[in-house]
Short mmCIF file of C-alpha atoms in Angstrom, two decimals:
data_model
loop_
_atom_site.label_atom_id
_atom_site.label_comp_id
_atom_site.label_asym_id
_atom_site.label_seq_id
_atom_site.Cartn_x
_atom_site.Cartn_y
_atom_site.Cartn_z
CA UNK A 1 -69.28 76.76 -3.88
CA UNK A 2 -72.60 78.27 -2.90
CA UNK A 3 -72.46 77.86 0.53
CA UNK A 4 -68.86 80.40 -0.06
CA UNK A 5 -71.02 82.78 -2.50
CA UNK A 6 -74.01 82.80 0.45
CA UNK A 7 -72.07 83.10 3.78
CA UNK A 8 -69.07 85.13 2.76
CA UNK A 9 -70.63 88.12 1.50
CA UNK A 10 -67.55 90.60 1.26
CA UNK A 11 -66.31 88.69 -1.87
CA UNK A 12 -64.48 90.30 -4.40
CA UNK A 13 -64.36 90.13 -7.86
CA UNK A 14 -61.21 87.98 -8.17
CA UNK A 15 -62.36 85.78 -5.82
CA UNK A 16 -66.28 85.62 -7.03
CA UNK A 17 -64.74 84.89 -11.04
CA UNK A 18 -62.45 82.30 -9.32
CA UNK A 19 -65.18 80.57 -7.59
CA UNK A 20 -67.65 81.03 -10.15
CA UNK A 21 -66.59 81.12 -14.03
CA UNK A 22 -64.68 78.17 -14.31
CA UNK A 23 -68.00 75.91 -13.63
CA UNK A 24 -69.76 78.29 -16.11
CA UNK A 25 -67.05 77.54 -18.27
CA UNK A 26 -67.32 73.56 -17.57
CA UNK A 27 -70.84 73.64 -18.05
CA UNK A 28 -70.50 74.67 -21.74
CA UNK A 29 -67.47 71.93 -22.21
CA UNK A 30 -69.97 69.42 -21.05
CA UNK A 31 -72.88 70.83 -22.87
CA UNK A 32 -70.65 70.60 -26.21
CA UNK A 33 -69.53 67.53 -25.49
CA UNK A 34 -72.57 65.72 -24.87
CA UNK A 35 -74.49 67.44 -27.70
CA UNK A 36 -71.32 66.08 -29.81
CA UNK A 37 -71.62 62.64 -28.32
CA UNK A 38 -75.74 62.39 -28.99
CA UNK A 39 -75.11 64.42 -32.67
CA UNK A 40 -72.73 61.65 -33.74
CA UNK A 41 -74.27 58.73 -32.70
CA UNK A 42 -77.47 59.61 -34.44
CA UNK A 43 -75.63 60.97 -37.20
CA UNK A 44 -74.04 57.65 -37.61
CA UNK A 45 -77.37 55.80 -37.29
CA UNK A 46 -79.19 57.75 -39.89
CA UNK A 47 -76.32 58.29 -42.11
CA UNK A 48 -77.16 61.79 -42.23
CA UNK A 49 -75.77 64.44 -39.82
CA UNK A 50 -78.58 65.21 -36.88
CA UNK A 51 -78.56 68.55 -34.34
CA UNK A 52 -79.31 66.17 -31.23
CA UNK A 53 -81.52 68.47 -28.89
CA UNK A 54 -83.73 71.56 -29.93
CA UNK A 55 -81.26 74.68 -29.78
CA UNK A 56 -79.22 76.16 -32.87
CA UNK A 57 -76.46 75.65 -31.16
CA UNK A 58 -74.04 72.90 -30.63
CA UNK A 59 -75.42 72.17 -26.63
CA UNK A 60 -77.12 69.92 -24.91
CA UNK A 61 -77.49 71.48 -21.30
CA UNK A 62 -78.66 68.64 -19.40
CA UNK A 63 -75.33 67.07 -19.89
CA UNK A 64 -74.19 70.87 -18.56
CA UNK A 65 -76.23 70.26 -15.88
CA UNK A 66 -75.92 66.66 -15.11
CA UNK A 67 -72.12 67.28 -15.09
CA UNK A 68 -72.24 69.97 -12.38
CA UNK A 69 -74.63 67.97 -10.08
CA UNK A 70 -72.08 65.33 -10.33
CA UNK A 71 -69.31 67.62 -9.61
CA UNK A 72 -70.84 69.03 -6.77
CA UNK A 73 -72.50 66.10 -5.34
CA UNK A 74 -70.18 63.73 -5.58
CA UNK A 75 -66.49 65.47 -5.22
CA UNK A 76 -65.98 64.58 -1.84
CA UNK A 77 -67.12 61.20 -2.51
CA UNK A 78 -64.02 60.48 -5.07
CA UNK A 79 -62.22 58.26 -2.60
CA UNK A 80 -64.99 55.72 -3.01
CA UNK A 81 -65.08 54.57 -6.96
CA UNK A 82 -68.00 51.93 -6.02
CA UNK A 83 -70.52 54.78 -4.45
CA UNK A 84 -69.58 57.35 -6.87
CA UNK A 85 -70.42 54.93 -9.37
CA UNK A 86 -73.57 54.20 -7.99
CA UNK A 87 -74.74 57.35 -7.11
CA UNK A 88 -73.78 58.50 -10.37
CA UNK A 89 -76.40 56.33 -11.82
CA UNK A 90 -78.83 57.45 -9.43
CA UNK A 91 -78.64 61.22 -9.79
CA UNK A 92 -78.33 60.55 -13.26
CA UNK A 93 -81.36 58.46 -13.56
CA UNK A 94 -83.76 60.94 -12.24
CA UNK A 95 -82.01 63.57 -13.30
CA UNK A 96 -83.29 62.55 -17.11
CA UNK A 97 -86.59 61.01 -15.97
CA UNK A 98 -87.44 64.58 -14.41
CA UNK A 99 -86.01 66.48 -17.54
CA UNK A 100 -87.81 64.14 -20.15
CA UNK A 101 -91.25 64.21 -17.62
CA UNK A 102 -91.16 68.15 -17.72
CA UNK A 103 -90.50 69.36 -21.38
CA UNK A 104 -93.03 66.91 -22.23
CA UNK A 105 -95.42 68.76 -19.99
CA UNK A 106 -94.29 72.08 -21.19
CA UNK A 107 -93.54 71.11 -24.62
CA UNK A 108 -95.63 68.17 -25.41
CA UNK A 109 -93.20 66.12 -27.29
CA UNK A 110 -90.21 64.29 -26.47
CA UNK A 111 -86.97 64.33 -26.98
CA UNK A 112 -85.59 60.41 -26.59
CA UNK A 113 -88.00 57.52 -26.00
CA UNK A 114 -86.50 53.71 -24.92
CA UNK A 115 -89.47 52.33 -24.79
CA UNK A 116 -87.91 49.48 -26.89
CA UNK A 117 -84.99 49.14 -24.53
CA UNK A 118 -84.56 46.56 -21.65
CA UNK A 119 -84.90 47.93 -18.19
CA UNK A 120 -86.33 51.28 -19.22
CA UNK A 121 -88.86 53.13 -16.83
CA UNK A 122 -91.95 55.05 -19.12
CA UNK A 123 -89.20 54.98 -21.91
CA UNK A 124 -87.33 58.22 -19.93
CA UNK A 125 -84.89 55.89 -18.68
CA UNK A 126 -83.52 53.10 -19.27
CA UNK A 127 -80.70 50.41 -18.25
CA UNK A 128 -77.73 50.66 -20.67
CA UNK A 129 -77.69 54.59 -20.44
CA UNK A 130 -77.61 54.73 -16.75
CA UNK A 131 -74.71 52.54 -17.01
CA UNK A 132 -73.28 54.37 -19.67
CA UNK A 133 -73.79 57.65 -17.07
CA UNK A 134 -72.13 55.54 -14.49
CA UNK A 135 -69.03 55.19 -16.48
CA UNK A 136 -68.85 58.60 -17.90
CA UNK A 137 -69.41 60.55 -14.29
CA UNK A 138 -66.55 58.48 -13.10
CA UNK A 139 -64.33 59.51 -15.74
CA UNK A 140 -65.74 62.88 -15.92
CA UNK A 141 -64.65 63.40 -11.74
CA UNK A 142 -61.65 61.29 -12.15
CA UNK A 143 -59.86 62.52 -15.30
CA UNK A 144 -61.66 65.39 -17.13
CA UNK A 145 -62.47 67.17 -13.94
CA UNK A 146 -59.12 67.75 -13.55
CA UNK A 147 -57.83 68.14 -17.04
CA UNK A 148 -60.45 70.72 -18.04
CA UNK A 149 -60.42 72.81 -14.88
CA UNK A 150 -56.81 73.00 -14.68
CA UNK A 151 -56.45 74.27 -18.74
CA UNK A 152 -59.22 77.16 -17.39
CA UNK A 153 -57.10 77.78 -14.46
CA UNK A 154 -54.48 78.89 -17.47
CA UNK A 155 -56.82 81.68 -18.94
CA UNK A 156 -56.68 84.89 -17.49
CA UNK A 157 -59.29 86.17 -15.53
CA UNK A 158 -60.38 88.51 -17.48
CA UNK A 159 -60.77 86.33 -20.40
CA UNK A 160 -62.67 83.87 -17.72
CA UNK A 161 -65.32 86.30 -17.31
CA UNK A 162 -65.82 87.70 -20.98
CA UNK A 163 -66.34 84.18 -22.25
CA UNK A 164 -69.06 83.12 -19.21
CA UNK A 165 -70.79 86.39 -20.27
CA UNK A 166 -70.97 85.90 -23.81
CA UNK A 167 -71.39 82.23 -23.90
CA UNK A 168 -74.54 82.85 -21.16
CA UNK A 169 -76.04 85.55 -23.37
CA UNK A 170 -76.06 83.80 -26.64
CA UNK A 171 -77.33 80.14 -24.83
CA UNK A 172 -80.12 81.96 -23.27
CA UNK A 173 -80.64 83.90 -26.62
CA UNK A 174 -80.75 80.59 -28.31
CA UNK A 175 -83.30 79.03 -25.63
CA UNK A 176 -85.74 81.66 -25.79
CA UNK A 177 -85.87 81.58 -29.43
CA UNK A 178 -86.04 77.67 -29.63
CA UNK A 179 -88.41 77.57 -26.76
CA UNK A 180 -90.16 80.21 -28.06
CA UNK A 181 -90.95 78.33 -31.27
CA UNK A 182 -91.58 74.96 -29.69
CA UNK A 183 -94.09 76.33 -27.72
CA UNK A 184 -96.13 78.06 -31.15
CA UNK A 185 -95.84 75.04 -32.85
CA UNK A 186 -99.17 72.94 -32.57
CA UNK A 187 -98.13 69.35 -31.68
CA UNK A 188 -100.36 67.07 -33.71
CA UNK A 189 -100.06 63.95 -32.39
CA UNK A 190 -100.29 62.25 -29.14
CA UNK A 191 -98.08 59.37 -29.86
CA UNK A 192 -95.43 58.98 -27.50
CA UNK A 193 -91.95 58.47 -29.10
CA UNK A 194 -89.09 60.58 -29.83
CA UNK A 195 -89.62 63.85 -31.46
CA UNK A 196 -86.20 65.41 -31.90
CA UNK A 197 -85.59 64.95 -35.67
CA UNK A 198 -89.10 66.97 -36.31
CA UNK A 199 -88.70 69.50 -33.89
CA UNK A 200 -84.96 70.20 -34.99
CA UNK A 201 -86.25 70.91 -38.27
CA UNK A 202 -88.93 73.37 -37.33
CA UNK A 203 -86.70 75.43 -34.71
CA UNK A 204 -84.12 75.43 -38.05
CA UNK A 205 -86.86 76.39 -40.54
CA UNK A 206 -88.46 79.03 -37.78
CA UNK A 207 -92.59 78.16 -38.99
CA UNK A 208 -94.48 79.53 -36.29
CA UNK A 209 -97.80 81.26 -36.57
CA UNK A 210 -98.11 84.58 -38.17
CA UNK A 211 -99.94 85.64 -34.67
CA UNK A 212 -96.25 85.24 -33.05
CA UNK A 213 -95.51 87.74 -30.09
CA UNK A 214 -92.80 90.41 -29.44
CA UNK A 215 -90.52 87.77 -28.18
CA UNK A 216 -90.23 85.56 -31.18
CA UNK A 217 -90.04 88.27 -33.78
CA UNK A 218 -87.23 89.87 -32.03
CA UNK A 219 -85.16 86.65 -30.81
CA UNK A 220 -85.62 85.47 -34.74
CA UNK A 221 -84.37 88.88 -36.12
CA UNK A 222 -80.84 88.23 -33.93
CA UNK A 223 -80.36 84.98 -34.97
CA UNK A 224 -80.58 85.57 -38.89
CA UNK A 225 -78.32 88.69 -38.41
CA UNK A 226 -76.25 87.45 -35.91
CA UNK A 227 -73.97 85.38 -37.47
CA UNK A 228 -70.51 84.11 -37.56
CA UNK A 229 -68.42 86.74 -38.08
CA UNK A 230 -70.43 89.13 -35.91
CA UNK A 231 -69.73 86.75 -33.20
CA UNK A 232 -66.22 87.16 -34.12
CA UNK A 233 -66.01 91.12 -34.16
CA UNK A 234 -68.04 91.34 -30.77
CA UNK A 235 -65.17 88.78 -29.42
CA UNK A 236 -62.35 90.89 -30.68
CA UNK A 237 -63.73 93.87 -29.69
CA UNK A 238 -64.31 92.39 -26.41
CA UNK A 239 -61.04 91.21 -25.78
CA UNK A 240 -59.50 94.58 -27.02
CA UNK A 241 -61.37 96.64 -24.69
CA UNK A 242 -60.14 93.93 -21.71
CA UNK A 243 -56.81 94.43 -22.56
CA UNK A 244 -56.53 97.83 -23.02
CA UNK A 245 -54.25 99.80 -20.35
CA UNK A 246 -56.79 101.76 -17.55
#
């Protein structure tokens, strides 16, 4: 896919939404699905329902990540179920061990800690996930891969493009305002361990310093005005304009 988009500069649109916003497209699947999959589990533990990750929204984009290096890694591998397999753990494996070593750098907190699991490396990885990764990348290349990409191929192109536009804007609305926050918030304790119930809570409540810049004030004004049914009036109007004869 980016070899295509680099060498064969004379693309055209067709071809460029073709090659391009059906992964988009996947990437929020997987991103919803694995934020669903983390949600529900802890839900389930606590007895309580739990926003898994720090955004508003229902994504968790290192499983929209993770699922595209897979994809792309990996597809011409499918013929071997042992190596994809492996290599699934592999990529996966420091894949999180980078992600978890970096927002705690940038962040200083952490989102999961199995430092009480068996086989776990500095409690950013750890045994029975990667082989929980193992099994889901196979599945993911073997069954949804196919499923998911084929349903997109059914959506006009149009449509294809309209939702990897809006869907961008409003995930990278919702990361600058969560990061945004994160990063005001003074982290009072050095302790490692998992942080994600606390800092869920604060991106919710919004308590940041009064000293906040530009950024934050204008990122928190969309998100208490922006709401549901906006959403749903900027889709329709969207979709209106789209179909509408030239």
């Amino acid at each position: 896919l980016i070899f295509k988009l680099l060498v064969n500069r004379n693309i055209d649109m067709q071809e460029f939404i073709d090659l391009v916003c059906p992964y988009v497209l996947l990437f929020f699947i997987y991103s919803f699905l694995g934020w669903l999959i983390e949600s529900a589990k802890l839900s389930i533990q606590n007895k309580k329902f739990i926003n898994r990750g720090f955004l508003l929204g229902p994504l968790c984009p290192i499983y929209g990540f993770g699922g595209l290096a897979i994809t792309f890694l990996l597809n011409d591998l499918k013929e071997h179920y042992f190596i994809v397999f492996c290599m699934s753990i592999f990529i996966c494996g420091i894949f999180e061990y980078l992600v978890s070593y970096l927002m705690e750098k940038i962040f200083h907190a952490r989102w999961w800690d199995y430092s009480d699991r068996v086989g776990n490396i500095n409690g950013r990885v750890c045994l029975r996930n990667l082989l929980f990764f193992g099994l889901f990348c196979c599945l993911m290349l073997y069954v949804f891969n196919p499923l998911f990409l084929n349903i997109i191929s059914y959506i006009p192109r149009w449509l294809q493009l309209m939702l990897s536009i809006v869907l961008v804007v409003i995930a990278s609305l919702d990361i600058l305002f969560s990061a945004t926050v994160i990063k005001k918030l003074e982290r009072v304790s050095t302790e490692v361990t998992d942080n994600t119930d606390e800092i869920s809570e604060e991106v919710k409540g919004g308590e940041v310093p009064k000293d906040s810049n530009m950024v934050y004030d204008k990122s928190s004004n969309f998100f208490e005005t922006f709401n549901a049914s906006n959403l749903s009036i900027c889709l329709n109007f969207l979709i209106f304009i789209c179909s509408s004869p030239t």
